[in-house]
Short mmCIF file of C-alpha atoms in Angstrom, two decimals:
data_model
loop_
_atom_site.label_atom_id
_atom_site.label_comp_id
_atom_site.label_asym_id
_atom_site.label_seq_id
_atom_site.Cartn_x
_atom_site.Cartn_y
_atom_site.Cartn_z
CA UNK H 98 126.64 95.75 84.57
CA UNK H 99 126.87 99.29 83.58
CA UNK H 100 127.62 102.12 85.87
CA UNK H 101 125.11 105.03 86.23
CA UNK H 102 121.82 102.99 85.42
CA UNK H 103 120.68 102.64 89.01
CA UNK H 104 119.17 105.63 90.71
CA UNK H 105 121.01 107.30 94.33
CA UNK H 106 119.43 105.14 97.17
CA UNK H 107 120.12 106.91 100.35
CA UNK H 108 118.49 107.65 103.65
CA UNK H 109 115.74 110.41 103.61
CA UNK H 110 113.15 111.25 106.49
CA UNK H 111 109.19 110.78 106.30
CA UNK H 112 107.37 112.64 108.77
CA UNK H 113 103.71 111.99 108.79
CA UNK H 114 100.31 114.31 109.01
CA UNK H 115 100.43 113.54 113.18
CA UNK H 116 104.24 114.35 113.69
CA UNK H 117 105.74 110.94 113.66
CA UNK H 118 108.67 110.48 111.68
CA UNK H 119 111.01 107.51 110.76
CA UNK H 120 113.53 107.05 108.22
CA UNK H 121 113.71 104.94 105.44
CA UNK H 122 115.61 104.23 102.22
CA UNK H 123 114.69 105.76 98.93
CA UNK H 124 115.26 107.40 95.63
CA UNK H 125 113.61 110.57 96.18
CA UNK H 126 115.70 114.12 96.70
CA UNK H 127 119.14 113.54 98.14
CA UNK H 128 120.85 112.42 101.11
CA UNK H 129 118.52 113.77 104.26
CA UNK H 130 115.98 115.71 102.14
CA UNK H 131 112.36 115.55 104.26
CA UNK H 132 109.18 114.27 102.83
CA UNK H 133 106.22 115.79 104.88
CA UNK H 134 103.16 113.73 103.64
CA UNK H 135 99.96 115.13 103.32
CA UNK H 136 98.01 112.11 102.94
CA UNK H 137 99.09 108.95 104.80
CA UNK H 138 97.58 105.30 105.83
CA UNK H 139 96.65 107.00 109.23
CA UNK H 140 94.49 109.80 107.77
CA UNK H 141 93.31 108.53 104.43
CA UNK H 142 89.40 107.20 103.96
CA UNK H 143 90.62 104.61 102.09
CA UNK H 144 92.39 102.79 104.86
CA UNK H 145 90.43 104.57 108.36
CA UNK H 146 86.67 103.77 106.66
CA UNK H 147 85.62 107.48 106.25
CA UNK H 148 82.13 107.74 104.19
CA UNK H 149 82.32 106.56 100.70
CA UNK H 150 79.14 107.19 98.49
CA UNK H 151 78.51 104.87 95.13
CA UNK H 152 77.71 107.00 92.22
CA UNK H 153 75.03 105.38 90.07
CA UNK H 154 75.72 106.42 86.61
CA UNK H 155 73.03 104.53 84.02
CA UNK H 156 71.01 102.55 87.21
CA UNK H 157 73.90 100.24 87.01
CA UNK H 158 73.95 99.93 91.42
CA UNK H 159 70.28 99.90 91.53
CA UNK H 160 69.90 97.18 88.62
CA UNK H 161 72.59 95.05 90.60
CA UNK H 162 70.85 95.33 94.06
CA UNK H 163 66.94 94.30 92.07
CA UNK H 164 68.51 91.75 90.72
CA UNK H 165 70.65 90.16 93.72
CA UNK H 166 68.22 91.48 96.85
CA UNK H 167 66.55 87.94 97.24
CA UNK H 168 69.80 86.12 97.00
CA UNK H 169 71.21 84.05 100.40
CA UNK H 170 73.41 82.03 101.10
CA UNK H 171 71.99 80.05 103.89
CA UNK H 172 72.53 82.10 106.57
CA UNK H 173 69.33 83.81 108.16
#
């Protein structure tokens, strides 16, 4: 195998948008660097179901809920 291919893994912190921190193993900055993140699984819509709104470009959403509104599946 040839030397110098793989990047440095080391030990850097993560400290989150509430405080926390832990440390982990990765290729980013050096040896102890910090990454402060401003977006993380605790905070982001995506994962805490903050309000998402569907854009209808063309009628496509409102074409797809005419033509599947009557449609069950047994359940009443």
């Amino acid at each position: 195998m040839k030397s110098d291919t793989h990047p440095d893994y080391h030990f850097i912190k993560v400290v989150m948008t509430d405080g926390t921190e832990y440390v982990t193993r990765s290729t980013y900055g050096k040896e102890g660097d910090v990454l402060n993140l401003d977006i993380d699984p605790r905070t982001h819509p995506a994962w805490t179901g903050g309000s998402q709104q569907l854009l209808d470009r063309g009628g496509r959403v409102s074409r797809f809920n005419n033509r599947f509104a009557g449609l069950s599946f047994g359940k009443k």
